[in-house]
Amino acid sequence: MAKIFRDEDYRPRPNRRGSRPRTKNRPDHKDAVSGLVTGVDRGRYRVILADDEGNFPSASPSRKKGKRSRRAASVTAVRASHLRKHAIVPGDIVRLVGDTSGTEGTLARLVEVTERQTLLRRSADDADPTERVLVANVDVMGIVTATVDPEPSFGLIDRALVAAFEAGITPLLIVTKTDLHPATELRQRFSAAGVDIVESSIDPDADAAVARSTEDDSALDEADPHAEVAEHLRGRISVLVGHSGVGKSTLTNILVPAADRATGHVNDVTGRGRHTSSSAVCLPLERGGWLIDTPGVRSFGLAHVDRETLLSAFPELVDATAECPRGCTHLADSPGCRLDDWVADGKAGPGGVSRLESLRRLLPSTG
């Protein structure tokens, strides 16, 4: 009787050129130096090396005459072959070997990605199981939205808040163009959402105001419309996310004058901005810390977020779910759901109705 072969019986013929035994003893790279990834471009990684104390200096050259400021050592690196399937993004802390002099034309080798403290992810849409890693080790997510031109996208803001809570990142709602229209509606909607809200008016004199405050390190210039934003980002690794056209790159150029990020305008027909930033880049803040500017997004999929995490991103509604019957889906047709009464009683704040609607739109996308 002929033998029946199964798939696991298959043994491929060894490759003559690659059949030599490999050692299991990998190099420990004990002399590797640490660095912070600040940019990624076609397989090349821009990395700021750690100083003698293990920190990543972010101070820009001082504007004061006679005062020298530390300048971070920057190198270009490629990743080792065993990391070829590992996503490396701005904010990652890595270890490097090889030529770390930073001399033009030299390349270091990136051999390890250290454990990430936080990881911001998104999917293309709620049905796409593939996760896109955006940034790593971020402390603050600045969700940038404009009051007008373009109109606020409350759906994107809610989704970004969920992603921030899921990643363990502190959200910060940055409202731009308040010189054109007040932020009253935004403040009302998110007053009980557990997120700080700061305003920033993009005006032609902003650069001059920031320059004046930068020259005086003793205190922030009270006349600077971006002082409150800068204070929230001081000494932290932060990322800016939001639709195209809301003013992310303009705000980045104000907070980091040497950035020179391209800026654009909103289309008069579609009401949408155009992509002016093509890649995420990590930039040093004047008073310490790093700011990551990302390309504008038009969707923020949450396929990787479970139901409990989603509910935790709506703190003004979470307490009401404890009064719901067991197995409640919290949707509008769910019998005995207490969310509607909770909102009707004003316990979810002035923005409770719209926030409940947003929660119910997002719930079907979770597992």
mmCIF file with all atom_site columns, N, CA, C and O in Angstrom, residues 218-259:
data_model
loop_
_atom_site.group_PDB
_atom_site.id
_atom_site.type_symbol
_atom_site.label_atom_id
_atom_site.label_alt_id
_atom_site.label_comp_id
_atom_site.label_asym_id
_atom_site.label_entity_id
_atom_site.label_seq_id
_atom_site.pdbx_PDB_ins_code
_atom_site.Cartn_x
_atom_site.Cartn_y
_atom_site.Cartn_z
_atom_site.occupancy
_atom_site.B_iso_or_equiv
_atom_site.pdbx_formal_charge
_atom_site.auth_seq_id
_atom_site.auth_comp_id
_atom_site.auth_asym_id
_atom_site.auth_atom_id
_atom_site.pdbx_PDB_model_num
ATOM 1   N N  . SER A 1 218 ? 13.359 82.947 31.505 1.00 0.00 ? 218 SER A N  1
ATOM 2   C CA . SER A 1 218 ? 12.850 83.016 32.869 1.00 0.00 ? 218 SER A CA 1
ATOM 3   C C  . SER A 1 218 ? 11.363 82.749 32.941 1.00 0.00 ? 218 SER A C  1
ATOM 4   O O  . SER A 1 218 ? 10.862 82.215 33.909 1.00 0.00 ? 218 SER A O  1
ATOM 5   N N  . ALA A 1 219 ? 10.618 83.142 31.915 1.00 0.00 ? 219 ALA A N  1
ATOM 6   C CA . ALA A 1 219 ? 9.162  82.948 31.942 1.00 0.00 ? 219 ALA A CA 1
ATOM 7   C C  . ALA A 1 219 ? 8.618  83.025 30.546 1.00 0.00 ? 219 ALA A C  1
ATOM 8   O O  . ALA A 1 219 ? 9.222  83.583 29.645 1.00 0.00 ? 219 ALA A O  1
ATOM 9   N N  . LEU A 1 220 ? 7.439  82.466 30.347 1.00 0.00 ? 220 LEU A N  1
ATOM 10  C CA . LEU A 1 220 ? 6.772  82.544 29.057 1.00 0.00 ? 220 LEU A CA 1
ATOM 11  C C  . LEU A 1 220 ? 6.187  83.925 28.861 1.00 0.00 ? 220 LEU A C  1
ATOM 12  O O  . LEU A 1 220 ? 5.726  84.562 29.803 1.00 0.00 ? 220 LEU A O  1
ATOM 13  N N  . ASP A 1 221 ? 6.200  84.408 27.647 1.00 0.00 ? 221 ASP A N  1
ATOM 14  C CA . ASP A 1 221 ? 5.628  85.705 27.326 1.00 0.00 ? 221 ASP A CA 1
ATOM 15  C C  . ASP A 1 221 ? 4.108  85.609 27.417 1.00 0.00 ? 221 ASP A C  1
ATOM 16  O O  . ASP A 1 221 ? 3.482  84.837 26.696 1.00 0.00 ? 221 ASP A O  1
ATOM 17  N N  . GLU A 1 222 ? 3.513  86.363 28.319 1.00 0.00 ? 222 GLU A N  1
ATOM 18  C CA . GLU A 1 222 ? 2.065  86.281 28.514 1.00 0.00 ? 222 GLU A CA 1
ATOM 19  C C  . GLU A 1 222 ? 1.297  86.703 27.274 1.00 0.00 ? 222 GLU A C  1
ATOM 20  O O  . GLU A 1 222 ? 0.142  86.326 27.088 1.00 0.00 ? 222 GLU A O  1
ATOM 21  N N  . ALA A 1 223 ? 1.929  87.526 26.423 1.00 0.00 ? 223 ALA A N  1
ATOM 22  C CA . ALA A 1 223 ? 1.248  87.981 25.211 1.00 0.00 ? 223 ALA A CA 1
ATOM 23  C C  . ALA A 1 223 ? 1.303  86.935 24.107 1.00 0.00 ? 223 ALA A C  1
ATOM 24  O O  . ALA A 1 223 ? 0.616  87.056 23.103 1.00 0.00 ? 223 ALA A O  1
ATOM 25  N N  . ASP A 1 224 ? 2.116  85.913 24.278 1.00 0.00 ? 224 ASP A N  1
ATOM 26  C CA . ASP A 1 224 ? 2.253  84.871 23.266 1.00 0.00 ? 224 ASP A CA 1
ATOM 27  C C  . ASP A 1 224 ? 1.001  83.994 23.257 1.00 0.00 ? 224 ASP A C  1
ATOM 28  O O  . ASP A 1 224 ? 0.705  83.325 24.244 1.00 0.00 ? 224 ASP A O  1
ATOM 29  N N  . PRO A 1 225 ? 0.258  83.931 22.134 1.00 0.00 ? 225 PRO A N  1
ATOM 30  C CA . PRO A 1 225 ? -0.967 83.124 22.086 1.00 0.00 ? 225 PRO A CA 1
ATOM 31  C C  . PRO A 1 225 ? -0.704 81.624 22.136 1.00 0.00 ? 225 PRO A C  1
ATOM 32  O O  . PRO A 1 225 ? -1.629 80.839 22.261 1.00 0.00 ? 225 PRO A O  1
ATOM 33  N N  . HIS A 1 226 ? 0.572  81.210 22.037 1.00 0.00 ? 226 HIS A N  1
ATOM 34  C CA . HIS A 1 226 ? 0.903  79.793 22.040 1.00 0.00 ? 226 HIS A CA 1
ATOM 35  C C  . HIS A 1 226 ? 1.608  79.376 23.326 1.00 0.00 ? 226 HIS A C  1
ATOM 36  O O  . HIS A 1 226 ? 2.087  78.251 23.420 1.00 0.00 ? 226 HIS A O  1
ATOM 37  N N  . ALA A 1 227 ? 1.685  80.292 24.301 1.00 0.00 ? 227 ALA A N  1
ATOM 38  C CA . ALA A 1 227 ? 2.417  80.004 25.528 1.00 0.00 ? 227 ALA A CA 1
ATOM 39  C C  . ALA A 1 227 ? 1.824  78.817 26.280 1.00 0.00 ? 227 ALA A C  1
ATOM 40  O O  . ALA A 1 227 ? 2.554  77.976 26.810 1.00 0.00 ? 227 ALA A O  1
ATOM 41  N N  . GLU A 1 228 ? 0.499  78.730 26.325 1.00 0.00 ? 228 GLU A N  1
ATOM 42  C CA . GLU A 1 228 ? -0.138 77.647 27.060 1.00 0.00 ? 228 GLU A CA 1
ATOM 43  C C  . GLU A 1 228 ? 0.134  76.306 26.395 1.00 0.00 ? 228 GLU A C  1
ATOM 44  O O  . GLU A 1 228 ? 0.349  75.295 27.072 1.00 0.00 ? 228 GLU A O  1
ATOM 45  N N  . VAL A 1 229 ? 0.138  76.282 25.060 1.00 0.00 ? 229 VAL A N  1
ATOM 46  C CA . VAL A 1 229 ? 0.457  75.053 24.340 1.00 0.00 ? 229 VAL A CA 1
ATOM 47  C C  . VAL A 1 229 ? 1.887  74.628 24.653 1.00 0.00 ? 229 VAL A C  1
ATOM 48  O O  . VAL A 1 229 ? 2.159  73.460 24.983 1.00 0.00 ? 229 VAL A O  1
ATOM 49  N N  . ALA A 1 230 ? 2.817  75.575 24.571 1.00 0.00 ? 230 ALA A N  1
ATOM 50  C CA . ALA A 1 230 ? 4.228  75.274 24.818 1.00 0.00 ? 230 ALA A CA 1
ATOM 51  C C  . ALA A 1 230 ? 4.442  74.745 26.228 1.00 0.00 ? 230 ALA A C  1
ATOM 52  O O  . ALA A 1 230 ? 5.270  73.845 26.444 1.00 0.00 ? 230 ALA A O  1
ATOM 53  N N  . GLU A 1 231 ? 3.711  75.275 27.196 1.00 0.00 ? 231 GLU A N  1
ATOM 54  C CA . GLU A 1 231 ? 3.874  74.837 28.581 1.00 0.00 ? 231 GLU A CA 1
ATOM 55  C C  . GLU A 1 231 ? 3.420  73.390 28.765 1.00 0.00 ? 231 GLU A C  1
ATOM 56  O O  . GLU A 1 231 ? 4.037  72.628 29.518 1.00 0.00 ? 231 GLU A O  1
ATOM 57  N N  . HIS A 1 232 ? 2.358  72.980 28.084 1.00 0.00 ? 232 HIS A N  1
ATOM 58  C CA . HIS A 1 232 ? 1.890  71.592 28.181 1.00 0.00 ? 232 HIS A CA 1
ATOM 59  C C  . HIS A 1 232 ? 2.889  70.614 27.560 1.00 0.00 ? 232 HIS A C  1
ATOM 60  O O  . HIS A 1 232 ? 2.918  69.436 27.941 1.00 0.00 ? 232 HIS A O  1
ATOM 61  N N  . LEU A 1 233 ? 3.680  71.077 26.587 1.00 0.00 ? 233 LEU A N  1
ATOM 62  C CA . LEU A 1 233 ? 4.599  70.191 25.874 1.00 0.00 ? 233 LEU A CA 1
ATOM 63  C C  . LEU A 1 233 ? 6.008  70.220 26.441 1.00 0.00 ? 233 LEU A C  1
ATOM 64  O O  . LEU A 1 233 ? 6.843  69.396 26.049 1.00 0.00 ? 233 LEU A O  1
ATOM 65  N N  . ARG A 1 234 ? 6.277  71.133 27.348 1.00 0.00 ? 234 ARG A N  1
ATOM 66  C CA . ARG A 1 234 ? 7.634  71.319 27.870 1.00 0.00 ? 234 ARG A CA 1
ATOM 67  C C  . ARG A 1 234 ? 8.164  70.034 28.513 1.00 0.00 ? 234 ARG A C  1
ATOM 68  O O  . ARG A 1 234 ? 7.515  69.430 29.365 1.00 0.00 ? 234 ARG A O  1
ATOM 69  N N  . GLY A 1 235 ? 9.375  69.635 28.104 1.00 0.00 ? 235 GLY A N  1
ATOM 70  C CA . GLY A 1 235 ? 10.052 68.504 28.712 1.00 0.00 ? 235 GLY A CA 1
ATOM 71  C C  . GLY A 1 235 ? 9.454  67.144 28.409 1.00 0.00 ? 235 GLY A C  1
ATOM 72  O O  . GLY A 1 235 ? 9.822  66.153 29.049 1.00 0.00 ? 235 GLY A O  1
ATOM 73  N N  . ARG A 1 236 ? 8.557  67.045 27.441 1.00 0.00 ? 236 ARG A N  1
ATOM 74  C CA . ARG A 1 236 ? 7.909  65.773 27.105 1.00 0.00 ? 236 ARG A CA 1
ATOM 75  C C  . ARG A 1 236 ? 8.095  65.444 25.636 1.00 0.00 ? 236 ARG A C  1
ATOM 76  O O  . ARG A 1 236 ? 8.427  66.310 24.830 1.00 0.00 ? 236 ARG A O  1
ATOM 77  N N  . ILE A 1 237 ? 7.842  64.189 25.292 1.00 0.00 ? 237 ILE A N  1
ATOM 78  C CA . ILE A 1 237 ? 7.756  63.802 23.887 1.00 0.00 ? 237 ILE A CA 1
ATOM 79  C C  . ILE A 1 237 ? 6.287  63.876 23.503 1.00 0.00 ? 237 ILE A C  1
ATOM 80  O O  . ILE A 1 237 ? 5.444  63.201 24.102 1.00 0.00 ? 237 ILE A O  1
ATOM 81  N N  . SER A 1 238 ? 5.959  64.715 22.534 1.00 0.00 ? 238 SER A N  1
ATOM 82  C CA . SER A 1 238 ? 4.571  64.966 22.157 1.00 0.00 ? 238 SER A CA 1
ATOM 83  C C  . SER A 1 238 ? 4.387  64.721 20.674 1.00 0.00 ? 238 SER A C  1
ATOM 84  O O  . SER A 1 238 ? 5.325  64.798 19.885 1.00 0.00 ? 238 SER A O  1
ATOM 85  N N  . VAL A 1 239 ? 3.150  64.429 20.293 1.00 0.00 ? 239 VAL A N  1
ATOM 86  C CA . VAL A 1 239 ? 2.817  64.226 18.891 1.00 0.00 ? 239 VAL A CA 1
ATOM 87  C C  . VAL A 1 239 ? 1.580  65.045 18.561 1.00 0.00 ? 239 VAL A C  1
ATOM 88  O O  . VAL A 1 239 ? 0.671  65.173 19.379 1.00 0.00 ? 239 VAL A O  1
ATOM 89  N N  . LEU A 1 240 ? 1.569  65.623 17.368 1.00 0.00 ? 240 LEU A N  1
ATOM 90  C CA . LEU A 1 240 ? 0.417  66.379 16.883 1.00 0.00 ? 240 LEU A CA 1
ATOM 91  C C  . LEU A 1 240 ? -0.305 65.553 15.827 1.00 0.00 ? 240 LEU A C  1
ATOM 92  O O  . LEU A 1 240 ? 0.319  65.070 14.872 1.00 0.00 ? 240 LEU A O  1
ATOM 93  N N  . VAL A 1 241 ? -1.619 65.375 15.985 1.00 0.00 ? 241 VAL A N  1
ATOM 94  C CA . VAL A 1 241 ? -2.427 64.662 14.999 1.00 0.00 ? 241 VAL A CA 1
ATOM 95  C C  . VAL A 1 241 ? -3.654 65.513 14.677 1.00 0.00 ? 241 VAL A C  1
ATOM 96  O O  . VAL A 1 241 ? -4.077 66.345 15.476 1.00 0.00 ? 241 VAL A O  1
ATOM 97  N N  . GLY A 1 242 ? -4.211 65.285 13.509 1.00 0.00 ? 242 GLY A N  1
ATOM 98  C CA . GLY A 1 242 ? -5.399 66.026 13.097 1.00 0.00 ? 242 GLY A CA 1
ATOM 99  C C  . GLY A 1 242 ? -5.541 66.037 11.591 1.00 0.00 ? 242 GLY A C  1
ATOM 100 O O  . GLY A 1 242 ? -4.659 65.567 10.855 1.00 0.00 ? 242 GLY A O  1
ATOM 101 N N  . HIS A 1 243 ? -6.672 66.569 11.140 1.00 0.00 ? 243 HIS A N  1
ATOM 102 C CA . HIS A 1 243 ? -6.921 66.675 9.703  1.00 0.00 ? 243 HIS A CA 1
ATOM 103 C C  . HIS A 1 243 ? -5.913 67.599 9.038  1.00 0.00 ? 243 HIS A C  1
ATOM 104 O O  . HIS A 1 243 ? -5.303 68.461 9.689  1.00 0.00 ? 243 HIS A O  1
ATOM 105 N N  . SER A 1 244 ? -5.758 67.452 7.725  1.00 0.00 ? 244 SER A N  1
ATOM 106 C CA . SER A 1 244 ? -4.959 68.400 6.959  1.00 0.00 ? 244 SER A CA 1
ATOM 107 C C  . SER A 1 244 ? -5.651 69.763 6.980  1.00 0.00 ? 244 SER A C  1
ATOM 108 O O  . SER A 1 244 ? -6.882 69.847 6.914  1.00 0.00 ? 244 SER A O  1
ATOM 109 N N  . GLY A 1 245 ? -4.866 70.806 7.093  1.00 0.00 ? 245 GLY A N  1
ATOM 110 C CA . GLY A 1 245 ? -5.410 72.158 7.031  1.00 0.00 ? 245 GLY A CA 1
ATOM 111 C C  . GLY A 1 245 ? -5.790 72.767 8.362  1.00 0.00 ? 245 GLY A C  1
ATOM 112 O O  . GLY A 1 245 ? -6.217 73.928 8.408  1.00 0.00 ? 245 GLY A O  1
ATOM 113 N N  . VAL A 1 246 ? -5.649 72.017 9.474  1.00 0.00 ? 246 VAL A N  1
ATOM 114 C CA . VAL A 1 246 ? -6.063 72.571 10.767 1.00 0.00 ? 246 VAL A CA 1
ATOM 115 C C  . VAL A 1 246 ? -4.973 73.412 11.411 1.00 0.00 ? 246 VAL A C  1
ATOM 116 O O  . VAL A 1 246 ? -5.218 74.081 12.416 1.00 0.00 ? 246 VAL A O  1
ATOM 117 N N  . GLY A 1 247 ? -3.765 73.377 10.853 1.00 0.00 ? 247 GLY A N  1
ATOM 118 C CA . GLY A 1 247 ? -2.698 74.223 11.370 1.00 0.00 ? 247 GLY A CA 1
ATOM 119 C C  . GLY A 1 247 ? -1.612 73.491 12.134 1.00 0.00 ? 247 GLY A C  1
ATOM 120 O O  . GLY A 1 247 ? -0.873 74.119 12.893 1.00 0.00 ? 247 GLY A O  1
ATOM 121 N N  . LYS A 1 248 ? -1.459 72.162 11.935 1.00 0.00 ? 248 LYS A N  1
ATOM 122 C CA . LYS A 1 248 ? -0.413 71.420 12.650 1.00 0.00 ? 248 LYS A CA 1
ATOM 123 C C  . LYS A 1 248 ? 0.980  71.912 12.278 1.00 0.00 ? 248 LYS A C  1
ATOM 124 O O  . LYS A 1 248 ? 1.804  72.188 13.148 1.00 0.00 ? 248 LYS A O  1
ATOM 125 N N  . SER A 1 249 ? 1.251  71.999 10.979 1.00 0.00 ? 249 SER A N  1
ATOM 126 C CA . SER A 1 249 ? 2.579  72.405 10.550 1.00 0.00 ? 249 SER A CA 1
ATOM 127 C C  . SER A 1 249 ? 2.856  73.870 10.890 1.00 0.00 ? 249 SER A C  1
ATOM 128 O O  . SER A 1 249 ? 3.982  74.238 11.231 1.00 0.00 ? 249 SER A O  1
ATOM 129 N N  . THR A 1 250 ? 1.826  74.718 10.794 1.00 0.00 ? 250 THR A N  1
ATOM 130 C CA . THR A 1 250 ? 1.999  76.119 11.181 1.00 0.00 ? 250 THR A CA 1
ATOM 131 C C  . THR A 1 250 ? 2.325  76.218 12.656 1.00 0.00 ? 250 THR A C  1
ATOM 132 O O  . THR A 1 250 ? 3.230  76.972 13.063 1.00 0.00 ? 250 THR A O  1
ATOM 133 N N  . LEU A 1 251 ? 1.625  75.467 13.475 1.00 0.00 ? 251 LEU A N  1
ATOM 134 C CA . LEU A 1 251 ? 1.889  75.457 14.910 1.00 0.00 ? 251 LEU A CA 1
ATOM 135 C C  . LEU A 1 251 ? 3.283  74.914 15.194 1.00 0.00 ? 251 LEU A C  1
ATOM 136 O O  . LEU A 1 251 ? 4.000  75.428 16.062 1.00 0.00 ? 251 LEU A O  1
ATOM 137 N N  . THR A 1 252 ? 3.689  73.882 14.447 1.00 0.00 ? 252 THR A N  1
ATOM 138 C CA . THR A 1 252 ? 5.030  73.322 14.621 1.00 0.00 ? 252 THR A CA 1
ATOM 139 C C  . THR A 1 252 ? 6.093  74.360 14.305 1.00 0.00 ? 252 THR A C  1
ATOM 140 O O  . THR A 1 252 ? 7.088  74.496 15.029 1.00 0.00 ? 252 THR A O  1
ATOM 141 N N  . ASN A 1 253 ? 5.911  75.121 13.229 1.00 0.00 ? 253 ASN A N  1
ATOM 142 C CA . ASN A 1 253 ? 6.880  76.154 12.867 1.00 0.00 ? 253 ASN A CA 1
ATOM 143 C C  . ASN A 1 253 ? 6.969  77.249 13.920 1.00 0.00 ? 253 ASN A C  1
ATOM 144 O O  . ASN A 1 253 ? 8.023  77.879 14.083 1.00 0.00 ? 253 ASN A O  1
ATOM 145 N N  . ILE A 1 254 ? 5.876  77.493 14.631 1.00 0.00 ? 254 ILE A N  1
ATOM 146 C CA . ILE A 1 254 ? 5.883  78.508 15.683 1.00 0.00 ? 254 ILE A CA 1
ATOM 147 C C  . ILE A 1 254 ? 6.585  77.981 16.933 1.00 0.00 ? 254 ILE A C  1
ATOM 148 O O  . ILE A 1 254 ? 7.387  78.684 17.549 1.00 0.00 ? 254 ILE A O  1
ATOM 149 N N  . LEU A 1 255 ? 6.303  76.738 17.293 1.00 0.00 ? 255 LEU A N  1
ATOM 150 C CA . LEU A 1 255 ? 6.924  76.156 18.475 1.00 0.00 ? 255 LEU A CA 1
ATOM 151 C C  . LEU A 1 255 ? 8.387  75.791 18.240 1.00 0.00 ? 255 LEU A C  1
ATOM 152 O O  . LEU A 1 255 ? 9.205  75.818 19.166 1.00 0.00 ? 255 LEU A O  1
ATOM 153 N N  . VAL A 1 256 ? 8.710  75.428 16.983 1.00 0.00 ? 256 VAL A N  1
ATOM 154 C CA . VAL A 1 256 ? 10.085 75.083 16.618 1.00 0.00 ? 256 VAL A CA 1
ATOM 155 C C  . VAL A 1 256 ? 10.451 75.929 15.398 1.00 0.00 ? 256 VAL A C  1
ATOM 156 O O  . VAL A 1 256 ? 10.284 75.483 14.255 1.00 0.00 ? 256 VAL A O  1
ATOM 157 N N  . PRO A 1 257 ? 10.929 77.155 15.604 1.00 0.00 ? 257 PRO A N  1
ATOM 158 C CA . PRO A 1 257 ? 11.169 78.074 14.478 1.00 0.00 ? 257 PRO A CA 1
ATOM 159 C C  . PRO A 1 257 ? 12.086 77.518 13.395 1.00 0.00 ? 257 PRO A C  1
ATOM 160 O O  . PRO A 1 257 ? 11.954 77.864 12.222 1.00 0.00 ? 257 PRO A O  1
ATOM 161 N N  . ALA A 1 258 ? 13.005 76.614 13.769 1.00 0.00 ? 258 ALA A N  1
ATOM 162 C CA . ALA A 1 258 ? 13.942 76.076 12.777 1.00 0.00 ? 258 ALA A CA 1
ATOM 163 C C  . ALA A 1 258 ? 13.362 74.926 11.982 1.00 0.00 ? 258 ALA A C  1
ATOM 164 O O  . ALA A 1 258 ? 14.025 74.380 11.101 1.00 0.00 ? 258 ALA A O  1
ATOM 165 N N  . ALA A 1 259 ? 12.118 74.529 12.274 1.00 0.00 ? 259 ALA A N  1
ATOM 166 C CA . ALA A 1 259 ? 11.539 73.350 11.627 1.00 0.00 ? 259 ALA A CA 1
ATOM 167 C C  . ALA A 1 259 ? 11.309 73.559 10.139 1.00 0.00 ? 259 ALA A C  1
ATOM 168 O O  . ALA A 1 259 ? 11.560 72.680 9.322  1.00 0.00 ? 259 ALA A O  1
#
